[in-house]
PDB file of C-alpha atoms in Angstrom:
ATOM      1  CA  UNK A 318      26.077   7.277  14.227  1.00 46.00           C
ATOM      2  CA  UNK A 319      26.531   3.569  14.064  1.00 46.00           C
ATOM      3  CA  UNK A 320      23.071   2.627  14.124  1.00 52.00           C
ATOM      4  CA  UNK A 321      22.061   5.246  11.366  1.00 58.00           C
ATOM      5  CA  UNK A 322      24.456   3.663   9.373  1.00 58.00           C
ATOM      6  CA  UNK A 323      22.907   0.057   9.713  1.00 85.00           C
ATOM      7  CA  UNK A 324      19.603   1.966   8.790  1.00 90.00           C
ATOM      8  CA  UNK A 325      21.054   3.343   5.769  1.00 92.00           C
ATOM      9  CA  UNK A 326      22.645  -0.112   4.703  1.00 91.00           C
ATOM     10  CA  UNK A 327      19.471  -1.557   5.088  1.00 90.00           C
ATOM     11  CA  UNK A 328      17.605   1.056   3.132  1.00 94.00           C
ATOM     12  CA  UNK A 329      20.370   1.001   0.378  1.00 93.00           C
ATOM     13  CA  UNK A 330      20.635  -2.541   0.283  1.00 90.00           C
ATOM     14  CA  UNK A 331      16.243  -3.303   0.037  1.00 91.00           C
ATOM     15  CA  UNK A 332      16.517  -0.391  -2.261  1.00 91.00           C
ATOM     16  CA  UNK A 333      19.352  -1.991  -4.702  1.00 87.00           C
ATOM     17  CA  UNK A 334      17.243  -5.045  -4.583  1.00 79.00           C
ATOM     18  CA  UNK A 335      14.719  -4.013  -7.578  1.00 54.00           C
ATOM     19  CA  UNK A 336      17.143  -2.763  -9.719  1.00 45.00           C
ATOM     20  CA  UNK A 337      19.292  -6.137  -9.571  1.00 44.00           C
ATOM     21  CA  UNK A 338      15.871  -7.935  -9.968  1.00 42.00           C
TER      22      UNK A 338
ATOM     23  CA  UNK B 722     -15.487  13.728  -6.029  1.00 90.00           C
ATOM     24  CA  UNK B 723     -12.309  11.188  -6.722  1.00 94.00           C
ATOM     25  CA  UNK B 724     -10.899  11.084  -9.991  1.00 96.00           C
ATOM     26  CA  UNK B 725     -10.220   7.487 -11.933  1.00 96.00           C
ATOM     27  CA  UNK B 726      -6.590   8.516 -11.593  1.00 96.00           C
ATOM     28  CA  UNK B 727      -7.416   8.668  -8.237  1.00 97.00           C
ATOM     29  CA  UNK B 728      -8.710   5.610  -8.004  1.00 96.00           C
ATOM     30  CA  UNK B 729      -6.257   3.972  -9.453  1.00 97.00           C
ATOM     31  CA  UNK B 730      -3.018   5.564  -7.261  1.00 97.00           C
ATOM     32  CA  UNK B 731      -5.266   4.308  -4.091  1.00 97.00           C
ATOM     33  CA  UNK B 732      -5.465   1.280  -5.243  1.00 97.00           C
ATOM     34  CA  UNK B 733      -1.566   0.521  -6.270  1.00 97.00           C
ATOM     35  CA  UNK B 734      -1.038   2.128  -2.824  1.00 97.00           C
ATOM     36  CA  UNK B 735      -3.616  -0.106  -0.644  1.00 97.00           C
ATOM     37  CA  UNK B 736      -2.382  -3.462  -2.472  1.00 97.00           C
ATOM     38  CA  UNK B 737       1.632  -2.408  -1.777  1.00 96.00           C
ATOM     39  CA  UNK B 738      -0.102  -1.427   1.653  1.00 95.00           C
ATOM     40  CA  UNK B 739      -1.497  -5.459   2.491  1.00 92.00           C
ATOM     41  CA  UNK B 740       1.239  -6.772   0.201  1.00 91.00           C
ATOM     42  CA  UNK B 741       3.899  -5.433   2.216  1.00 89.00           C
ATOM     43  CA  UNK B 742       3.734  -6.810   6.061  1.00 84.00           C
ATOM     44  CA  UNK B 743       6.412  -8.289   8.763  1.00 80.00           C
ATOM     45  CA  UNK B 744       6.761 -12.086   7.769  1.00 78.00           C
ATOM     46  CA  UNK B 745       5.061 -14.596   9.432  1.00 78.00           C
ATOM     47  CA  UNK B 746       7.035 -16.499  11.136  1.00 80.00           C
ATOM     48  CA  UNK B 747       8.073 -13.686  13.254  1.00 76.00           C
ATOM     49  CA  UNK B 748       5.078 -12.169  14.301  1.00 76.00           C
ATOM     50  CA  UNK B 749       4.198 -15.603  15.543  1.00 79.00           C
ATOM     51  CA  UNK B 750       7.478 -15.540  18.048  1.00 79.00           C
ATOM     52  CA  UNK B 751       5.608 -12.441  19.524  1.00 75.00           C
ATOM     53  CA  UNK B 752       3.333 -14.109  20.854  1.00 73.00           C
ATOM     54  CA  UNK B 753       4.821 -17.055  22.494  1.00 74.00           C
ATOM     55  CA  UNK B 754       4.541 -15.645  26.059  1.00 66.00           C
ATOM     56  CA  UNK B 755       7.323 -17.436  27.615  1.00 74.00           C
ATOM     57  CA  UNK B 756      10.773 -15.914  26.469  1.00 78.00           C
ATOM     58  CA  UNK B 757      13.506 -14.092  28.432  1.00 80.00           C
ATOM     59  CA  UNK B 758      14.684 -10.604  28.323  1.00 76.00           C
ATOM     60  CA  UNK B 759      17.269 -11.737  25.860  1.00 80.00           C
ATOM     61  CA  UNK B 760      15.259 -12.875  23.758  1.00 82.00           C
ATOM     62  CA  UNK B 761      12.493 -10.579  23.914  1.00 79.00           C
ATOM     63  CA  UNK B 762      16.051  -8.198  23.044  1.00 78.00           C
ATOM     64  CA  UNK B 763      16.871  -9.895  19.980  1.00 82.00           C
ATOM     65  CA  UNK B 764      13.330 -10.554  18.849  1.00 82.00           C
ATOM     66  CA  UNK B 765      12.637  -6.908  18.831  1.00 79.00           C
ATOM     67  CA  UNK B 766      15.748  -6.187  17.140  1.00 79.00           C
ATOM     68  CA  UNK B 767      14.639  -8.566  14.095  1.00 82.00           C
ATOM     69  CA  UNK B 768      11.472  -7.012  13.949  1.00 83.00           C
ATOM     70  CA  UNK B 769      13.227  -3.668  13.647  1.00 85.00           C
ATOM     71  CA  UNK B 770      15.365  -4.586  10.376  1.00 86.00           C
ATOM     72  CA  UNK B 771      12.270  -6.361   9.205  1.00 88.00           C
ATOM     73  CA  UNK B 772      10.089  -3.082   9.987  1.00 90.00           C
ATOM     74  CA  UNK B 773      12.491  -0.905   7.582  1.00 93.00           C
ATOM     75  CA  UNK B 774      12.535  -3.706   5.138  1.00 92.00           C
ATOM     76  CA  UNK B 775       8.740  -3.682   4.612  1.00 92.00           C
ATOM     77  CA  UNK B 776       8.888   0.063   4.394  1.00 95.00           C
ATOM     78  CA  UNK B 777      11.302   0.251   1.632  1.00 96.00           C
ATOM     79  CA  UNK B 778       8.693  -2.480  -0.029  1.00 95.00           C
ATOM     80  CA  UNK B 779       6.195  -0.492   0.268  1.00 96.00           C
ATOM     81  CA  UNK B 780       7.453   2.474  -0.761  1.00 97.00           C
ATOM     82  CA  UNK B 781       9.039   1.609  -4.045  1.00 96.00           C
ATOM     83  CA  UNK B 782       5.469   1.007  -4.719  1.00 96.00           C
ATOM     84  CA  UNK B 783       4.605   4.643  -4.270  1.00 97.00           C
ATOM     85  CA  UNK B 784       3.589   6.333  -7.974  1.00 97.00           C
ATOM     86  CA  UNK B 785       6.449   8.467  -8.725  1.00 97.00           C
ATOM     87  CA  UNK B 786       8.476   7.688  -5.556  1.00 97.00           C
ATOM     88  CA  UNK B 787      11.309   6.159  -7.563  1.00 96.00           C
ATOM     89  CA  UNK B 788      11.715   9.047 -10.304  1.00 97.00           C
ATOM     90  CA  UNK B 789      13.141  10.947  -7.041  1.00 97.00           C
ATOM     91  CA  UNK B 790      16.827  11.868  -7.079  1.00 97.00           C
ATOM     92  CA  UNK B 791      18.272   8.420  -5.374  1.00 95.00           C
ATOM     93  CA  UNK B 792      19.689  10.145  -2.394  1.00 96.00           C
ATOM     94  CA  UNK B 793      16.657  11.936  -1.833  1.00 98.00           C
ATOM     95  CA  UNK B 794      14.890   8.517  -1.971  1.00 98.00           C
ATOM     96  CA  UNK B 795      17.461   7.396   0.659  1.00 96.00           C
ATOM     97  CA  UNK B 796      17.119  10.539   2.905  1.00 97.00           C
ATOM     98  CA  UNK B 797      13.212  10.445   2.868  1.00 98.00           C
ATOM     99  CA  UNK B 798      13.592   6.715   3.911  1.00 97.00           C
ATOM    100  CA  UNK B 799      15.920   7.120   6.512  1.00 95.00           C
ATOM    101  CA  UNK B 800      14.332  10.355   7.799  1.00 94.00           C
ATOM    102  CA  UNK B 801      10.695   8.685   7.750  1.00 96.00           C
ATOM    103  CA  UNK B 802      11.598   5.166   9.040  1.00 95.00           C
ATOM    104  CA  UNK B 803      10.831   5.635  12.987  1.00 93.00           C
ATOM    105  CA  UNK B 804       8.006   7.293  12.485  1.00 95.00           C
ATOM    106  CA  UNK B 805       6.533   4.959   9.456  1.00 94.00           C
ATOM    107  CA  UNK B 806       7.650   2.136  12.043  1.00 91.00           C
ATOM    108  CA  UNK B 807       5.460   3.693  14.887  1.00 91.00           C
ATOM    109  CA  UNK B 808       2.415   4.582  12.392  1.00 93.00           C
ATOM    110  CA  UNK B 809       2.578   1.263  11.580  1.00 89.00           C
ATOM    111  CA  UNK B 810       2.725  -0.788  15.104  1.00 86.00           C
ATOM    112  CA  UNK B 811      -0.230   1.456  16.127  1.00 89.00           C
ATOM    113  CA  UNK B 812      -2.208  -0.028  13.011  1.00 86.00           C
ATOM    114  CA  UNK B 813      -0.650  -3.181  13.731  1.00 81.00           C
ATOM    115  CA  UNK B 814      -1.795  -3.163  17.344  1.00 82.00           C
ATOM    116  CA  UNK B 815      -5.406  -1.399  17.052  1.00 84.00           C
ATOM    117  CA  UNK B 816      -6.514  -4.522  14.677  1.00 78.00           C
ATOM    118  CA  UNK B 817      -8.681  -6.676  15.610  1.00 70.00           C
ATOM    119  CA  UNK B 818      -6.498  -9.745  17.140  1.00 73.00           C
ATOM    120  CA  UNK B 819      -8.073 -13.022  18.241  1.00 73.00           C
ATOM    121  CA  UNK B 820      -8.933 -13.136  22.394  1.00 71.00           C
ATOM    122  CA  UNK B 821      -5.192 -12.548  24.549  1.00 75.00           C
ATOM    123  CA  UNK B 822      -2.565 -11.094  21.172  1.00 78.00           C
ATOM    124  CA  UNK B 823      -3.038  -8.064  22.602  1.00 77.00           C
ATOM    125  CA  UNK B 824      -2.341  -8.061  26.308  1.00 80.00           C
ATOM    126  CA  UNK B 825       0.749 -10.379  24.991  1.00 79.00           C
ATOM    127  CA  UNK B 826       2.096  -8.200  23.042  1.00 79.00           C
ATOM    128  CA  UNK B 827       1.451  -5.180  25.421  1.00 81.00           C
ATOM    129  CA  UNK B 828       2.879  -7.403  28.481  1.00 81.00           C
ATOM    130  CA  UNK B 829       5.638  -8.138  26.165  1.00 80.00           C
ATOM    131  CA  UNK B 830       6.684  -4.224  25.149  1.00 80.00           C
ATOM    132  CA  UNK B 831       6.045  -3.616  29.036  1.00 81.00           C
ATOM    133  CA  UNK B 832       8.627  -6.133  30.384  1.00 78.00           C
ATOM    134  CA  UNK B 833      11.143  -5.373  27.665  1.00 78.00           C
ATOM    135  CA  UNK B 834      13.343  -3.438  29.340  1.00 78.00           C
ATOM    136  CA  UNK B 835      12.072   0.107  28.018  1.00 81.00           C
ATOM    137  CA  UNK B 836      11.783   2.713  30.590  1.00 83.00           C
ATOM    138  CA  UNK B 837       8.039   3.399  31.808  1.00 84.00           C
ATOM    139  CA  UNK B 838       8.497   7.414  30.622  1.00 86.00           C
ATOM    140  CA  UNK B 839       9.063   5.754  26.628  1.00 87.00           C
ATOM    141  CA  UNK B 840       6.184   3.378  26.885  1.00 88.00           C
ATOM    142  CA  UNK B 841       3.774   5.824  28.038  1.00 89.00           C
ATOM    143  CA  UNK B 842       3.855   8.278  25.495  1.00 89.00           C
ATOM    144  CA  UNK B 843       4.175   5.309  22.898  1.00 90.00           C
ATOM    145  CA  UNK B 844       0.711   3.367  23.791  1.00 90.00           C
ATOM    146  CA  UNK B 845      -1.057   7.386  24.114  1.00 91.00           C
ATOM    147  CA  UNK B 846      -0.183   7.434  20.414  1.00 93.00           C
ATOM    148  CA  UNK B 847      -1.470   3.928  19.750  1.00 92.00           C
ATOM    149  CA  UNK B 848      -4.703   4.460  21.941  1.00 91.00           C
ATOM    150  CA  UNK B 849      -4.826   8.248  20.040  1.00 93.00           C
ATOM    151  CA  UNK B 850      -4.265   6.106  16.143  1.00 94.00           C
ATOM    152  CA  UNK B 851      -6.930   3.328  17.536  1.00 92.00           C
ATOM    153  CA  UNK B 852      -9.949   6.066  18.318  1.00 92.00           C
ATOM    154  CA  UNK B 853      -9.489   7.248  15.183  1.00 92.00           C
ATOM    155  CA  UNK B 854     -11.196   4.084  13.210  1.00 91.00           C
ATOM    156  CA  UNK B 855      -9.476   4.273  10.220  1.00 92.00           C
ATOM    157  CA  UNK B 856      -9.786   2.445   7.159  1.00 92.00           C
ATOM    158  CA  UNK B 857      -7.482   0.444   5.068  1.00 92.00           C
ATOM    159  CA  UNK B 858      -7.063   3.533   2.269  1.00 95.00           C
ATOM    160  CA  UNK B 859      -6.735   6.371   4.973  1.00 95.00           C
ATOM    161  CA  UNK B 860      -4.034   4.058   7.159  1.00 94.00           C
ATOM    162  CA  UNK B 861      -2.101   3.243   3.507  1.00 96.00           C
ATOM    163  CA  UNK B 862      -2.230   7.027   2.286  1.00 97.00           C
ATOM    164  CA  UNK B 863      -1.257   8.462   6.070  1.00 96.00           C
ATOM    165  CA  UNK B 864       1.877   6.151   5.688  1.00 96.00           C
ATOM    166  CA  UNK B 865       2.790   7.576   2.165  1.00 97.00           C
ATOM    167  CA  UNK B 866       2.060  10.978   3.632  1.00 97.00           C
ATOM    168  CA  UNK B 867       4.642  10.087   6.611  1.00 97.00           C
ATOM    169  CA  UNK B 868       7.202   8.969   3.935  1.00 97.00           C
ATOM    170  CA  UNK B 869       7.072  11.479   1.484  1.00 98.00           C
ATOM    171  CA  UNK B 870       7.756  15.023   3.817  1.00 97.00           C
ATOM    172  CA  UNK B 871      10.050  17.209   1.985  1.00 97.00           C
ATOM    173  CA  UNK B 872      12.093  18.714   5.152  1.00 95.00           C
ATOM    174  CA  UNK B 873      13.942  15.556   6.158  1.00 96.00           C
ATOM    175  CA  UNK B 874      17.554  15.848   6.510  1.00 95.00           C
ATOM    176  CA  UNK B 875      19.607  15.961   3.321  1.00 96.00           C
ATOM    177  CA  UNK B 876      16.596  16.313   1.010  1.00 97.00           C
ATOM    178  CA  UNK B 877      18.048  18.456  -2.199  1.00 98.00           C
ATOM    179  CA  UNK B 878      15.014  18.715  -4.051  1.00 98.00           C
ATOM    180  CA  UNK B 879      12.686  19.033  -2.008  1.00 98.00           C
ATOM    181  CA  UNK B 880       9.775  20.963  -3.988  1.00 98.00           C
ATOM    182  CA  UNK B 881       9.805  17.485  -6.018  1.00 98.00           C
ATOM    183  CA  UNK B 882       8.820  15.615  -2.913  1.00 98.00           C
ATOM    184  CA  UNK B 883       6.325  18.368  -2.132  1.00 98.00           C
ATOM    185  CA  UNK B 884       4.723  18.082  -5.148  1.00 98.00           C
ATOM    186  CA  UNK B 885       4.188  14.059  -4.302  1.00 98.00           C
ATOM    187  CA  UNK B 886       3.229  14.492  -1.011  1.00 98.00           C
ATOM    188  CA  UNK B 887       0.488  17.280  -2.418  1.00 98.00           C
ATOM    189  CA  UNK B 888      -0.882  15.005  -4.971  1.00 97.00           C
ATOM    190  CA  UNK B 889      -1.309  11.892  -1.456  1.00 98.00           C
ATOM    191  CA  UNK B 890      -2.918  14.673   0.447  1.00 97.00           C
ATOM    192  CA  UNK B 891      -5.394  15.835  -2.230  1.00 97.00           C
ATOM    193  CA  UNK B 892      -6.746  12.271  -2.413  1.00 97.00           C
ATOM    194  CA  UNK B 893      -6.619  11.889   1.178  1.00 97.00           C
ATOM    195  CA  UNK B 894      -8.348  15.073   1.947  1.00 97.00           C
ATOM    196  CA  UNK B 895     -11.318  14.085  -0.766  1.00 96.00           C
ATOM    197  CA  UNK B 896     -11.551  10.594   0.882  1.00 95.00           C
ATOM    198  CA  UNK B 897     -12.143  11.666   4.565  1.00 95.00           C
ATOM    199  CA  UNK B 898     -15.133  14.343   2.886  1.00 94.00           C
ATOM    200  CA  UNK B 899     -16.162  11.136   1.198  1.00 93.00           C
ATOM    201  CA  UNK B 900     -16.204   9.116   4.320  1.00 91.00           C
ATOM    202  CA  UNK B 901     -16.939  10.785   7.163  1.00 92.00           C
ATOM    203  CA  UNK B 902     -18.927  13.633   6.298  1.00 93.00           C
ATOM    204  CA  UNK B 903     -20.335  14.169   9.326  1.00 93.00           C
ATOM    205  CA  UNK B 904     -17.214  14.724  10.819  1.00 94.00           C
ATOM    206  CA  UNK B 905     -15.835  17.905   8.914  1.00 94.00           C
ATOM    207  CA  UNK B 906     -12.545  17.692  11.377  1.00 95.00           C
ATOM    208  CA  UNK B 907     -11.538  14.463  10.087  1.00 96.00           C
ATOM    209  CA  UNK B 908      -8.487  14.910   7.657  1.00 96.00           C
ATOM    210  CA  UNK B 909      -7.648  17.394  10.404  1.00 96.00           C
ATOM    211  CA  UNK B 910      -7.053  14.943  13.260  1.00 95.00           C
ATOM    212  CA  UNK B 911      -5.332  12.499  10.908  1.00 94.00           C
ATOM    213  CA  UNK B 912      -2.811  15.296  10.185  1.00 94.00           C
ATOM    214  CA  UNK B 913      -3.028  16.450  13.594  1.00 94.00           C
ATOM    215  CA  UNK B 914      -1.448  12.714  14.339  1.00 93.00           C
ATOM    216  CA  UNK B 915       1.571  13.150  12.108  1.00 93.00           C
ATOM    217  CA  UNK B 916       2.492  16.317  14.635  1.00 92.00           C
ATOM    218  CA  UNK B 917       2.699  13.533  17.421  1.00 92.00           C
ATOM    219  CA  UNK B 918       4.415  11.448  15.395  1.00 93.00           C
ATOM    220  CA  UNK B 919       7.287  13.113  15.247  1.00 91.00           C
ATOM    221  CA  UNK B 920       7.054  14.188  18.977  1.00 90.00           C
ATOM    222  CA  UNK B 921       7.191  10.341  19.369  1.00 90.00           C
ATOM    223  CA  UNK B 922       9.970  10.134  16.627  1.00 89.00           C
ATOM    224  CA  UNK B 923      12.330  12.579  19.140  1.00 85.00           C
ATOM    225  CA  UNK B 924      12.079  10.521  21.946  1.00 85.00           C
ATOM    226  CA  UNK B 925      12.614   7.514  20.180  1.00 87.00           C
ATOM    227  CA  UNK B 926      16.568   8.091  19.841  1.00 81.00           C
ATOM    228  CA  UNK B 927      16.405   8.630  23.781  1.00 83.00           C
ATOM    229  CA  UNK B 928      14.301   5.752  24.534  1.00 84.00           C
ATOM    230  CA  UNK B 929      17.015   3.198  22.860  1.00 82.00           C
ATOM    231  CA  UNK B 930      19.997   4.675  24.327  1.00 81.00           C
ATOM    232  CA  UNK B 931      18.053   3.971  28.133  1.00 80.00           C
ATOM    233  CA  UNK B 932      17.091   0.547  26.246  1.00 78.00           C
ATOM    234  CA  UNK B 933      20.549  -0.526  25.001  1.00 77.00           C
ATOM    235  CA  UNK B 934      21.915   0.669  28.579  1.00 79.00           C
ATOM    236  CA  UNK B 935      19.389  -1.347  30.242  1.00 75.00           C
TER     237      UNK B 935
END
């Protein structure tokens, strides 16, 4: 579980990028 | 025959596809070929987050891909990342490198601390992607195909990712009659590939427990 959750922050947080961009 | 629209998704896909790629300055610490385990360790571990960074990239590039429900967006990444990872590394590795990359990078995956019944069944799959000879558009599109599979975990809607994934595969489809038309099995195999893929995908959650343990 712990490493699917620093895949998920990843994701989320490469995701978020374009829409703060 | 492909259609202009056709055309032009390729293309936005293919560019993404070449614009999107592990930085530099780490691929270059690959090859160095003197390194301990630990470092070998963390290097791989970089390359990992930098792996599921390019993917998300890539994909935001995909036509349509970000008019998906955002946690659908999320669960196709996170459901797709091994295997986009592994699809990937077997381009990655299949390219022609300049004389000795190769046997580095192999001797370095070897001596990483992965147990021999992982790395087998990894390098079948990259030896299986290599014999394939596949072109820039067909390695792009098979990726997008990879990403966009509407039965990953948590997927709500998924006939919305079907629909996406149906429009990738019609253009793929035309493209290997296009291209290889004396091999009618083509787009077959290439599919065929996305069944080992996630055979590959399974033992991957196995294959870093042993690693992390080693």
């Amino acid at each position: 579980p712990a490493s699917n959750l620093g895949l998920e922050d990843i994701i989320r947080k490469a995701l978020m990028g374009n829409l703060e961009e | 025959e492909i259609t202009k629209d056709q055309q032009a998704l390729v293309k936005i896909i293919v560019e993404a596809y070449n614009r999107h790629q592990i930085p530099q300055d780490v691929t270059k610490k690959l090859l160095q070929d003197q390194y301990s385990a630990e470092e070998n360790f963390l290097l791989l571990t970089e390359m990992a987050t930098n792996q599921v960074q390019v993917l998300v990239e890539f994909t935001k590039n995909i036509p349509g891909f970000l008019s998906l429900d955002r946690e659908d967006q999320i669960a196709l990444l996170k459901g797709s990342a091994v295997e986009a990872m592994f699809l990937r590394s077997a381009q990655v590795f299949n390219r022609k490198m300049p004389s000795g990359h190769t046997e580095v990078l192999e001797d370095r995956i070897r001596k990483s601390g992965i147990s021999e019944e992982f790395i087998t069944p990894m390098f079948n799959f990259y030896k299986s992607i290599g014999e394939l000879h596949m072109v820039r558009e067909e390695q792009a599109l098979l990726t997008t195909i990879t990403i966009l599979t509407p039965d990953r975990p948590y997927v709500k809607d998924q006939q919305a990712v079907e629909r996406l994934q149906e429009t990738m595969l019609d253009v793929l489809r035309k493209m290997c009659v296009l291209q290889h038309p004396q091999d009618p099995q083509y787009f077959a195999r290439l599919l065929g590939r996305l069944t080992e893929l996630r055979t590959l995908s399974h033992y991957h959650a196995e294959m870093l427990t042993s690693w992390r343990m080693n």
